[in-house]
Short mmCIF file of C-alpha atoms in Angstrom, two decimals:
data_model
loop_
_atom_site.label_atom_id
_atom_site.label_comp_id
_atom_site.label_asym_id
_atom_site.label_seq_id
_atom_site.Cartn_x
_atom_site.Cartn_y
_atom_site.Cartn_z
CA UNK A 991 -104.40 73.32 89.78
CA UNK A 992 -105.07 69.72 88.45
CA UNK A 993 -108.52 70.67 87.92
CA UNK A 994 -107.22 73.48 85.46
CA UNK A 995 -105.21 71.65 83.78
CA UNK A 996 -107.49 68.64 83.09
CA UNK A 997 -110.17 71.33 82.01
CA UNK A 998 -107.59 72.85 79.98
CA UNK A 999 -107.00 69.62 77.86
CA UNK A 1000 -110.49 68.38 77.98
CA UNK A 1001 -112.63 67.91 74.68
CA UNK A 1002 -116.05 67.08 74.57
CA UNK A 1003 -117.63 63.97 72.90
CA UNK A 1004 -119.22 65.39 69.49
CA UNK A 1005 -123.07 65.03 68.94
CA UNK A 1006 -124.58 62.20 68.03
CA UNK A 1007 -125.55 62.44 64.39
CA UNK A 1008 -129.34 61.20 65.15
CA UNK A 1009 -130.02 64.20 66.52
CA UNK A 1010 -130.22 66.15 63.55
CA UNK A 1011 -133.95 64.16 62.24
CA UNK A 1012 -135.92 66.50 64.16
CA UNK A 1013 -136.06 69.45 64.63
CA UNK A 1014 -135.89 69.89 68.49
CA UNK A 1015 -133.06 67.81 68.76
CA UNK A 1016 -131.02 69.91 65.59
CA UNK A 1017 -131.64 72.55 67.55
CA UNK A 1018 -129.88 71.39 70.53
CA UNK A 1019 -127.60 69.72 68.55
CA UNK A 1020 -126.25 72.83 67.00
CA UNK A 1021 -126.03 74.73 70.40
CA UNK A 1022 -124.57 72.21 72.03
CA UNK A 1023 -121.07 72.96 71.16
CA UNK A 1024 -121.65 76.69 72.04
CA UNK A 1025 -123.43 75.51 75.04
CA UNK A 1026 -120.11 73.51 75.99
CA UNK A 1027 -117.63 76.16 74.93
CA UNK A 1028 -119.23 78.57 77.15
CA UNK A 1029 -119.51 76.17 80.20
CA UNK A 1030 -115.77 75.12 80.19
CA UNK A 1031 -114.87 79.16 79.91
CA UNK A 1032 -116.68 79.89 82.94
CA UNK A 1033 -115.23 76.60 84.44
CA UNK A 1034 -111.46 77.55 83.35
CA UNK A 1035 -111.87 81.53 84.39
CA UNK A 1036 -112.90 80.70 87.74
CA UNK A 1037 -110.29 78.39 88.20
CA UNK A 1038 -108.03 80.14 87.56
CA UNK A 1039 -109.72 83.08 89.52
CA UNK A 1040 -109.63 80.88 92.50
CA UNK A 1041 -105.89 79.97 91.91
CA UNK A 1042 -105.15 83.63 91.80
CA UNK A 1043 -107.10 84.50 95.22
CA UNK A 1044 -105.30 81.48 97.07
CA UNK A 1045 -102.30 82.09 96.12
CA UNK A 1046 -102.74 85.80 96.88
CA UNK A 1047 -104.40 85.28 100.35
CA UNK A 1048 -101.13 83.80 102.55
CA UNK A 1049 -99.68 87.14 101.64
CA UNK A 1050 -102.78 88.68 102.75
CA UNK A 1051 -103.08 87.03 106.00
CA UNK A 1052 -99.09 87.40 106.77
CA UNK A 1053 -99.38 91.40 105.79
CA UNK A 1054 -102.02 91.21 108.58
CA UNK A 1055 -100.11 89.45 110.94
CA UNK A 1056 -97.54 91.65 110.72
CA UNK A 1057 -99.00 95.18 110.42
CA UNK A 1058 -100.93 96.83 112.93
CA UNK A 1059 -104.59 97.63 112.70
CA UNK A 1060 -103.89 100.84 112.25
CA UNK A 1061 -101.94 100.32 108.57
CA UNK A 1062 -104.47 98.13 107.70
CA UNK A 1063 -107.09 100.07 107.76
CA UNK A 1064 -105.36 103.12 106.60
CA UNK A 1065 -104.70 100.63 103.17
CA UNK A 1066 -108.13 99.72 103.09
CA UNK A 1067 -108.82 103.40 102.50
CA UNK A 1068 -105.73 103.78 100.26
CA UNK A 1069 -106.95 100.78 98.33
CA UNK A 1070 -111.46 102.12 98.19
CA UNK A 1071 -109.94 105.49 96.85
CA UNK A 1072 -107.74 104.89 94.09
CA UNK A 1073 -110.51 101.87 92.73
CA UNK A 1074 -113.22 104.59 93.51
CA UNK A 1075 -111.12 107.04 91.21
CA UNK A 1076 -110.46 104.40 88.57
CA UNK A 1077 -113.92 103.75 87.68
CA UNK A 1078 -114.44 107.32 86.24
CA UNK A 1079 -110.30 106.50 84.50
CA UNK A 1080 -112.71 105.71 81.00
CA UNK A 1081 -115.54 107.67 81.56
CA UNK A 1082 -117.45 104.44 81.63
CA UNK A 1083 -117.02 104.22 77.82
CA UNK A 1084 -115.66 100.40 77.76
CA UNK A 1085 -119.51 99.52 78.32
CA UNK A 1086 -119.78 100.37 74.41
CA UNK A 1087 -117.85 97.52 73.69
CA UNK A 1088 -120.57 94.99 74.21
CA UNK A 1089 -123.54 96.97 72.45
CA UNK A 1090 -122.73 94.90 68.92
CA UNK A 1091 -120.46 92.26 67.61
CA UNK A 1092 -118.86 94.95 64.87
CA UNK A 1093 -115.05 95.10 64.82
CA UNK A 1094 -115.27 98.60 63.49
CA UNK A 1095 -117.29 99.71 66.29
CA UNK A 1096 -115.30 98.03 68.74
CA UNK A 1097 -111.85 99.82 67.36
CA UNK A 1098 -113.43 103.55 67.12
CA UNK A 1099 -114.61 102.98 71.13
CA UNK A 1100 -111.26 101.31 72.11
CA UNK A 1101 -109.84 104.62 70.24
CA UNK A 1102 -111.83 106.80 72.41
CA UNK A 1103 -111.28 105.09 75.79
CA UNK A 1104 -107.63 105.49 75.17
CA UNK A 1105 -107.41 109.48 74.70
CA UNK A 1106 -110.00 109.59 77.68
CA UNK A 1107 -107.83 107.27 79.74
CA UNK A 1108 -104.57 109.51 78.92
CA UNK A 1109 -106.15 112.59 79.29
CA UNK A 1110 -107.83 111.44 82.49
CA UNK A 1111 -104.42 109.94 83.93
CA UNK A 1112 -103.09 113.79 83.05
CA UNK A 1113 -105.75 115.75 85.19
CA UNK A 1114 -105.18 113.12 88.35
CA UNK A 1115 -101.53 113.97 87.89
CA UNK A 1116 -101.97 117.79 88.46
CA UNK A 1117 -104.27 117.22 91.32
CA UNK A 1118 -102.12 115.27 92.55
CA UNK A 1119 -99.46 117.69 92.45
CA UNK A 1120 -101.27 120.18 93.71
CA UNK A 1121 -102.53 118.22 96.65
CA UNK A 1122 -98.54 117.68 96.99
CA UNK A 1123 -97.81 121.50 97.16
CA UNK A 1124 -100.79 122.26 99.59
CA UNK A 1125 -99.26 119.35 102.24
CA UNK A 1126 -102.56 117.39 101.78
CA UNK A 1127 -100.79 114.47 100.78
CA UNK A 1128 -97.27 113.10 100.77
CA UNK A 1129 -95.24 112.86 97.69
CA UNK A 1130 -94.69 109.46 97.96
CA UNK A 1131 -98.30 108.42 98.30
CA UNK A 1132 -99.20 110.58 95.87
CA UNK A 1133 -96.61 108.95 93.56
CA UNK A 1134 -97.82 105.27 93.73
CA UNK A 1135 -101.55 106.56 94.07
CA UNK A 1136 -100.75 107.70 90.30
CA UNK A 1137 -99.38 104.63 89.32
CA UNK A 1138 -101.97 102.21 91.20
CA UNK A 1139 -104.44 104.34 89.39
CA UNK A 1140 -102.65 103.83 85.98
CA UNK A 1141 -102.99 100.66 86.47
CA UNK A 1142 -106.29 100.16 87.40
CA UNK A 1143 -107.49 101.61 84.18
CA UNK A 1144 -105.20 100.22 81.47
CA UNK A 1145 -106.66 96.74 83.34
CA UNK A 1146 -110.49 98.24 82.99
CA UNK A 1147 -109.70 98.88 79.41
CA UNK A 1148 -107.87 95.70 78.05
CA UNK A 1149 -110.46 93.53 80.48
CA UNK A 1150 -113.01 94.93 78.50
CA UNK A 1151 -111.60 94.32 75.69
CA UNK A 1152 -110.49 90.81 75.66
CA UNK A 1153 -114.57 90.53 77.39
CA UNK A 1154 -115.60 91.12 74.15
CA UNK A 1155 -113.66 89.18 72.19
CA UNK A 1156 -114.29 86.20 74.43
CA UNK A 1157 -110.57 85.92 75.13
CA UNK A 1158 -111.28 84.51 78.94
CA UNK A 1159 -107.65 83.19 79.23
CA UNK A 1160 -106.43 86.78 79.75
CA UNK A 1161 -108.51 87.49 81.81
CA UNK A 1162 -107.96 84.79 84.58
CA UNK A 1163 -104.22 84.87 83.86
CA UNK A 1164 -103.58 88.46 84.48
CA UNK A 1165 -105.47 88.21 87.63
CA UNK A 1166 -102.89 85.13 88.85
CA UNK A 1167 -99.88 87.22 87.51
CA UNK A 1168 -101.10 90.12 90.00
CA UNK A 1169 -102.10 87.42 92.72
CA UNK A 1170 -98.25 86.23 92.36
CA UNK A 1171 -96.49 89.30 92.41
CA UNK A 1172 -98.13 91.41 94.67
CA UNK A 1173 -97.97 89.41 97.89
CA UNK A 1174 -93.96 88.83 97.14
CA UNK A 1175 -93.35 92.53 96.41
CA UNK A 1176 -95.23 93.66 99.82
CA UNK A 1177 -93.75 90.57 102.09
CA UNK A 1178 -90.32 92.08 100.36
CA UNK A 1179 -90.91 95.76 101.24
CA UNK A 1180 -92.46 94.99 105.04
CA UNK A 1181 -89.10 93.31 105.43
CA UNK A 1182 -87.06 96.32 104.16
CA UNK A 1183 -89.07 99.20 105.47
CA UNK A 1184 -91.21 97.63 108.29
CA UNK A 1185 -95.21 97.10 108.56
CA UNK A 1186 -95.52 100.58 107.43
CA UNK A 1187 -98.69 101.63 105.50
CA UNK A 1188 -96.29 102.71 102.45
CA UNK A 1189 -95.16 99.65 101.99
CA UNK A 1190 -98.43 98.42 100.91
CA UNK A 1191 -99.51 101.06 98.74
CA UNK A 1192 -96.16 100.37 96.58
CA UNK A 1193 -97.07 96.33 96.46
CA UNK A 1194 -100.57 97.69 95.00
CA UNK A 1195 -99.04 100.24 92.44
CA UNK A 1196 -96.46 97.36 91.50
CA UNK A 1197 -98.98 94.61 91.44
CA UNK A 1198 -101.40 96.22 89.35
CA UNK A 1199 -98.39 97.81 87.12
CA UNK A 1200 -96.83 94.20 86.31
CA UNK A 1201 -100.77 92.77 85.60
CA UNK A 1202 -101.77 95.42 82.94
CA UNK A 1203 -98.25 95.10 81.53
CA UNK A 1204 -98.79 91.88 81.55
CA UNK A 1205 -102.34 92.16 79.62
CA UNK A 1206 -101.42 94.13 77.27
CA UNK A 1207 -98.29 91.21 76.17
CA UNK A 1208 -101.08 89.21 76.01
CA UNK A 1209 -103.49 91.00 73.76
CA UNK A 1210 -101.02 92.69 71.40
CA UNK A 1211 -101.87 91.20 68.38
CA UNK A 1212 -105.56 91.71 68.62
CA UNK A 1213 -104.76 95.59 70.20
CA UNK A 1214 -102.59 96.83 67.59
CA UNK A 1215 -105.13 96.92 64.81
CA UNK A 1216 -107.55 99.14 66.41
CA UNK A 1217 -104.81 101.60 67.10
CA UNK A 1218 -103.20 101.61 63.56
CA UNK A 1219 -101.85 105.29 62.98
CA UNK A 1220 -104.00 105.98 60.05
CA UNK A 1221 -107.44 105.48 62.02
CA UNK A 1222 -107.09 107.93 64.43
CA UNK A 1223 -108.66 111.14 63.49
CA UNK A 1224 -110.40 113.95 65.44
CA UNK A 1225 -112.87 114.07 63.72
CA UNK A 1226 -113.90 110.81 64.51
CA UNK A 1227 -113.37 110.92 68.35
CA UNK A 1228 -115.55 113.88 68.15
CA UNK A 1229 -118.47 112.33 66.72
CA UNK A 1230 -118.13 108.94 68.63
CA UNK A 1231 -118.02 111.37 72.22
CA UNK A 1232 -121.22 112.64 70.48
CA UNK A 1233 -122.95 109.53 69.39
CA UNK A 1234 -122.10 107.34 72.98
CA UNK A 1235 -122.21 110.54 75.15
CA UNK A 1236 -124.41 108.10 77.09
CA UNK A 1237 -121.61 106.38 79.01
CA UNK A 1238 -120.33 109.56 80.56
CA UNK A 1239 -123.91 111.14 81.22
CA UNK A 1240 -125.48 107.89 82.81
CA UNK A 1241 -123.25 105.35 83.15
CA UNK A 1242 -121.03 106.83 84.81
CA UNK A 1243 -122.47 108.59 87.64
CA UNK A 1244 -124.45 105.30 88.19
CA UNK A 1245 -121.08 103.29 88.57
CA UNK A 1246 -119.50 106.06 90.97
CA UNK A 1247 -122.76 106.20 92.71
CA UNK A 1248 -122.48 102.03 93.40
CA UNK A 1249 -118.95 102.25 94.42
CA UNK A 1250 -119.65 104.89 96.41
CA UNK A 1251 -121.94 102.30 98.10
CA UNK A 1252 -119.72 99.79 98.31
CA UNK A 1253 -117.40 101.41 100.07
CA UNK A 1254 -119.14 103.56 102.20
CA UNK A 1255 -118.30 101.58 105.58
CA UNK A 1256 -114.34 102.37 104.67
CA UNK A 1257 -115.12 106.05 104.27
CA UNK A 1258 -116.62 106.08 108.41
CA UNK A 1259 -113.84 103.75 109.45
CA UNK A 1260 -111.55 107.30 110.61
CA UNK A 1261 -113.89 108.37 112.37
CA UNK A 1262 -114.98 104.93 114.50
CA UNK A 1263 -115.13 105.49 118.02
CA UNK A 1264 -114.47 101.67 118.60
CA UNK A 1265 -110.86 101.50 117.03
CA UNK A 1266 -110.45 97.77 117.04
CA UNK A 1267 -113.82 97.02 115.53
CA UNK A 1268 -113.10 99.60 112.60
CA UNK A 1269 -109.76 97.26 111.70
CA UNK A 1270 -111.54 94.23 111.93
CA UNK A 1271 -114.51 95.79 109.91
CA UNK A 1272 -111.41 96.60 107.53
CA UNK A 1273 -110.48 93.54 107.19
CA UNK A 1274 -113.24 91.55 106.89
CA UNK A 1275 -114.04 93.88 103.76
CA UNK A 1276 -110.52 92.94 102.45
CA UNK A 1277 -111.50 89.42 103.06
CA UNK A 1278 -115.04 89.52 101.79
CA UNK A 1279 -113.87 91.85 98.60
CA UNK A 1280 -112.02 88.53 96.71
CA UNK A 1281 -115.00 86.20 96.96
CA UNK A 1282 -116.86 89.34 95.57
CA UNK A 1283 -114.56 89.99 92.91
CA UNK A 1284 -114.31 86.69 92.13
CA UNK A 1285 -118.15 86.19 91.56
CA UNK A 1286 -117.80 89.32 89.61
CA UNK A 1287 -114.55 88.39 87.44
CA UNK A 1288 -116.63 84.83 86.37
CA UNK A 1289 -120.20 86.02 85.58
CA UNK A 1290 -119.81 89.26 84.19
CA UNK A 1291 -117.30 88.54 81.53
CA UNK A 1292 -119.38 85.36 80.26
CA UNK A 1293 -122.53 87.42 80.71
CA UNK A 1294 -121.81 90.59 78.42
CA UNK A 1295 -120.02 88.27 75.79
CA UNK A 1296 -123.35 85.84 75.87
CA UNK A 1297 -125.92 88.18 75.65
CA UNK A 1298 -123.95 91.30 72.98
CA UNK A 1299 -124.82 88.00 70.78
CA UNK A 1300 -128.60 87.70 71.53
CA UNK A 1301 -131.36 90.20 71.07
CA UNK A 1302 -134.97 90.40 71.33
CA UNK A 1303 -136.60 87.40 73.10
CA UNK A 1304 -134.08 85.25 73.27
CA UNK A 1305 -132.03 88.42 75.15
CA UNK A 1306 -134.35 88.92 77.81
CA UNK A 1307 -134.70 84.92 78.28
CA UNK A 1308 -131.68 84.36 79.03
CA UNK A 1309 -131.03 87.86 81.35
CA UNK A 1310 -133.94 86.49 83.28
CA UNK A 1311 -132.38 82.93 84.26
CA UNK A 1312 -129.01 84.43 84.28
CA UNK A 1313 -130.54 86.57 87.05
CA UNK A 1314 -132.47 83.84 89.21
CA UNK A 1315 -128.29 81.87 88.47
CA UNK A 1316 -126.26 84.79 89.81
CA UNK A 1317 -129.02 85.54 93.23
CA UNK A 1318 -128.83 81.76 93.78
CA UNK A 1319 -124.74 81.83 93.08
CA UNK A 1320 -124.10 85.00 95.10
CA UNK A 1321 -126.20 83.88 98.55
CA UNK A 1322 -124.93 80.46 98.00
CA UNK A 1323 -121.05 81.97 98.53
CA UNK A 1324 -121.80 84.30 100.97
CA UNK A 1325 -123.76 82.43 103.04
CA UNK A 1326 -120.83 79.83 102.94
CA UNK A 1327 -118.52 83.30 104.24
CA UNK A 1328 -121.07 83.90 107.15
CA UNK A 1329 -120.49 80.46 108.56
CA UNK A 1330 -116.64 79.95 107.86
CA UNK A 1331 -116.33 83.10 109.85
CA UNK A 1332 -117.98 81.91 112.90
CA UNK A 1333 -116.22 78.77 112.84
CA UNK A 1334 -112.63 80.69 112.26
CA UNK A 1335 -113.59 82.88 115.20
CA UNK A 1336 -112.30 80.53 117.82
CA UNK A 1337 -108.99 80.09 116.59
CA UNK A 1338 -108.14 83.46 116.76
CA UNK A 1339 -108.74 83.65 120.80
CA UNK A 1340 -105.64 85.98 122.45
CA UNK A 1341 -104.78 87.31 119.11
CA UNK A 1342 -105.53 91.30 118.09
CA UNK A 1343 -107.77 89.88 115.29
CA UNK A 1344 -110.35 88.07 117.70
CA UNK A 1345 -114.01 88.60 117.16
CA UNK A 1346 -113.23 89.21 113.34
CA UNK A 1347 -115.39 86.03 112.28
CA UNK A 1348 -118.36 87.16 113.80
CA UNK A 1349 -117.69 90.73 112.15
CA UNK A 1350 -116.80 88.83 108.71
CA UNK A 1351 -120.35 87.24 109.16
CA UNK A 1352 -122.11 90.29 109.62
CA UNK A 1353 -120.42 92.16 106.55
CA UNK A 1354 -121.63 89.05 104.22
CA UNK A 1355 -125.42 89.98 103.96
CA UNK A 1356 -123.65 93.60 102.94
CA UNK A 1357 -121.50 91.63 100.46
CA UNK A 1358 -124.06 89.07 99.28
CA UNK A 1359 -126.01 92.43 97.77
CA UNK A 1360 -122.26 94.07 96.68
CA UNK A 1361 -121.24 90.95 94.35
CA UNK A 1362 -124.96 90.74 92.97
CA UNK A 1363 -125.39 94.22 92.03
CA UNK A 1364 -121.56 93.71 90.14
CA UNK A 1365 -122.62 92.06 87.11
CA UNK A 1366 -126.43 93.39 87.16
CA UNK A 1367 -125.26 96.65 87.00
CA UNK A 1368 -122.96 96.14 84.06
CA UNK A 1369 -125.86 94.06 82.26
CA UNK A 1370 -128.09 97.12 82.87
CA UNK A 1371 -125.53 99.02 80.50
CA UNK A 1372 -127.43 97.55 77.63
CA UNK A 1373 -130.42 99.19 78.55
CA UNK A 1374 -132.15 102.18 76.95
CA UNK A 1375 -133.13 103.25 79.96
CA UNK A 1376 -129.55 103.73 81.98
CA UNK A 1377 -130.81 106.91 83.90
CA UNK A 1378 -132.90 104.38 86.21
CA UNK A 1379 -129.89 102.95 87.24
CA UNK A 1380 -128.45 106.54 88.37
CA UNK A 1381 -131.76 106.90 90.61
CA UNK A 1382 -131.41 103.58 92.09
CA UNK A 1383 -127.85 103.22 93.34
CA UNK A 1384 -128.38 107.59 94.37
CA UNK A 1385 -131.62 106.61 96.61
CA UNK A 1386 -129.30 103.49 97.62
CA UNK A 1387 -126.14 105.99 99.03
CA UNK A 1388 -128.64 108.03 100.55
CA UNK A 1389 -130.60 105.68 102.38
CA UNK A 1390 -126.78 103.89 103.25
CA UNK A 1391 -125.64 108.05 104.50
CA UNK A 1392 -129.13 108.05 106.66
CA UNK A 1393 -128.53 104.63 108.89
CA UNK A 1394 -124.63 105.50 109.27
CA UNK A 1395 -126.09 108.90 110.54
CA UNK A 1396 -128.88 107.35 112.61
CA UNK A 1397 -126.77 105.07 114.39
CA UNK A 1398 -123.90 107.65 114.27
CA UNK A 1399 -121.05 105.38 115.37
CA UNK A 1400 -119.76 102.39 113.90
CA UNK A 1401 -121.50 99.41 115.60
CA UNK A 1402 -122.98 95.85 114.76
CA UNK A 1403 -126.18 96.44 114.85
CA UNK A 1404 -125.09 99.01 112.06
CA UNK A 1405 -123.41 96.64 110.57
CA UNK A 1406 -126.79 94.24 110.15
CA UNK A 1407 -128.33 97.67 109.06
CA UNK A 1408 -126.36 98.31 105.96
CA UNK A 1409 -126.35 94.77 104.68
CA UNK A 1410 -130.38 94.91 104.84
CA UNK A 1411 -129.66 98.17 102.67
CA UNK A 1412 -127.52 96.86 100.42
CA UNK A 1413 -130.14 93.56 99.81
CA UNK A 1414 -132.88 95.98 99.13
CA UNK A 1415 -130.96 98.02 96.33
CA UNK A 1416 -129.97 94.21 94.99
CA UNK A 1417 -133.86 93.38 94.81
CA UNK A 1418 -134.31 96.77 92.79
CA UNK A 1419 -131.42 96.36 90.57
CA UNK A 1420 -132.95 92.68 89.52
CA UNK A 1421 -136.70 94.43 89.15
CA UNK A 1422 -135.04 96.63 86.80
CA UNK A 1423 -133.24 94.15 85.05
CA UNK A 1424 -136.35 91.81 84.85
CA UNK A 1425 -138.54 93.99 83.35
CA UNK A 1426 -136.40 96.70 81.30
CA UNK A 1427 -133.49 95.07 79.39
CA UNK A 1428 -135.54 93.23 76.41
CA UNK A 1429 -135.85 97.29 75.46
CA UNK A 1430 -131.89 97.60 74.72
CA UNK A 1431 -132.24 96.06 71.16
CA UNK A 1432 -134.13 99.59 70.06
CA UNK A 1433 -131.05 101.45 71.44
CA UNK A 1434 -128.40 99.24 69.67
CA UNK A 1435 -130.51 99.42 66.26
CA UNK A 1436 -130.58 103.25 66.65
CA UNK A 1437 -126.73 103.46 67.45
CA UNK A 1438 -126.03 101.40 64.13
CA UNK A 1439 -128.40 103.70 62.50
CA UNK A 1440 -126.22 106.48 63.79
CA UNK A 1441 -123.38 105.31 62.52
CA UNK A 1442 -124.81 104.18 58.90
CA UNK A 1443 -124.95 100.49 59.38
CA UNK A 1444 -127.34 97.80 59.11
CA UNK A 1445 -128.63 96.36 62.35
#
């Protein structure tokens, strides 16, 4: 916290005026402030990313103290199938934010996310219903899975959003509102209604309710002009579904394919034979998921609002070293994970949650690829050529079905298996990125072209 807050105040000597003789050194000179604004946002959004997961991680730790395995796990799967749902909420459509710096651009997609995102909400309401009439779910869960969900993709919207506009500050601070209120609210309800799996999914509706309420206090003044009454027209929203059909067609089934991935080993957690092993595998993917999110809550924000500025060479320069930064960054953490979870191990002798260090090890070369593939994946989006991301993450699932079939049973050597999966779809996901995205200026000049602007 007194790292924030000295960040928070700091100000940066000014150039030296000497170094605008030359050339070379103007050049620095006037990137140097740029250079410093972006390096104390990334500083300041993960601190306060960090201050969000530690506060959030007693509750974490207490919830699995005092739950079972069992309700553990069955929130894990509560928790992989309402964010699996949520990333089809926009229809993938907040990725058109970032294709140009245009305001008027940025309102008409904001325009069209929001009908998308209601009408979307609507459908998941009456299948929720009728799942509700049929007995396949409870009311209640199907209740808070509604609101979780609603949630979930107001934050996806207004995150994009503020990404943008460069407005970091959100960002981390909604992420420490939810990291505040969420372990209070389910500490509260386990003490009023017991270590019941319920209880959980209505500290992850409420959490996620209070953030994106939160969010959009925040972002008010820069929300309400894009949704001025007299813009909206449907004539409009027609042709802007036409012109970034895109998103839905590509983007999206690439995203669903990689979440898919992701969260594959929570899918084949019912049907473990081992029962213990498939709550510890829970939770060390509950663990494991914040450093993840964390890399990805840092890097991709300050990567989409670097590089919607750059085009050309200077684009795929500096996708290339942010790529070589992020593999470095991400087997840095996780390697860090691999060993703090051997050395935890012992201290957790006697307990129900012993052996979970060595299973939080073996889940971090799975989670090493996960966090990596996060912000690749939503540089990518600037590509021309999105389809090859569909193909990738598909052969990716695939390959991820095949060794959970092979092996058949959760185990550790399966465990090992799908992390050397999910490394291998990493190492495609940076080919493509290495060698395809200086081609994304040709699709951004076309889209202005489209919409009868000047590049």
């Amino acid at each position: 916290m007194a790292a924030h807050v000295v960040m928070e105040r700091a100000t940066f000597p000014p150039s030296r005026p000497s170094l605008a003789f030359a050339a070379g050194r103007r050049f620095v000179a006037e990137r140097a402030p740029i250079l410093r604004s972006s390096f104390g946002s990334a500083i300041l959004l993960g601190l306060r990313f960090v201050q969000a997961r530690l506060i959030s991680v007693w509750g974490l730790i207490v919830a699995a103290s005092l739950c079972p395995p069992s309700v553990f796990a069955a929130f894990a799967v509560f928790s992989a199938a309402v964010n699996f749902v949520s990333t089809a909420s926009l229809l993938r459509l907040e990725a058109v934010f970032f294709r140009s710096s245009d305001p008027v651009r940025l309102g008409l997609a904001f325009r069209l996310a929001v009908v998308v995102g209601a009408m979307f909400l609507a459908l998941s309401a009456l299948v929720l219903i009728g799942l509700v009439l049929t007995g396949w779910v409870a009311p209640a869960v199907a209740f808070f899975f509604l609101v979780s969900l609603a949630g979930r993709a107001v934050l996806r919207l207004i995150w994009s959003e503020a990404t943008a506009e460069g407005d970091f500050r959100a960002i981390g601070n909604s992420n420490v509102v939810q990291a505040v209120v969420q372990p209070v609210i389910m500490l509260m309800l386990i003490g009023i209604f017991g270590p019941k799996a319920l209880a959980l999914f209505m500290a992850d509706a409420c959490g996620h309710l209070l953030a994106a309420l939160y969010l959009l206090r925040r972002r008010r003044a820069a929300l309400l002009p894009l949704v001025q009454p007299h813009l909206w027209g449907l004539n409009s929203l027609v042709a802007a579904a036409y012109r970034w059909r895109d998103a839905p067609r590509a983007l999206l089934p690439s995203a669903l394919l990689a979440y898919g991935f992701s969260i594959a080993p929570i899918l084949a957690l019912p049907y473990a034979n081992n029962v213990l092993l498939a709550a510890h595998v829970a939770l060390s993917m509950r663990l494991l998921d914040m450093p993840a999110q964390m890399f990805g809550t840092v890097s991709i924000p300050l990567a989409l609002n670097r590089l919607r500025s750059y085009a050309g060479v200077r684009r795929r320069f500096w996708i290339r070293v942010m790529a070589l930064g992020l593999i470095c960054a991400s087997v840095a953490l996780f390697a860090g994970a691999a060993v703090v979870g051997h050395l935890v191990d012992g201290f957790l002798d006697g307990t129900q949650w012993a052996g979970v260090g060595e299973v939080i090890a073996m889940m971090s070369l799975f989670y090493c690829g996960i966090a990596l593939v996060g912000p690749l994946q939503e540089v990518a989006t600037l590509s021309r050529q999105p389809l090859w991301q569909v193909l990738i993450n598909a052969l990716a699932l695939a390959a991820m079905i095949g060794v959970m079939l092979w092996y058949g049973t959760l185990t550790p050597a399966l465990l090992y298996a799908i992390g050397v999966v999910s490394v291998v779809r990493t190492l495609l996901h940076v080919v493509f990125i290495w060698l395809h995205l200086g081609d994304a200026d040709g699709a951004v000049s076309r889209d202005f072209v489209a919409m009868g602007a000047k590049p």
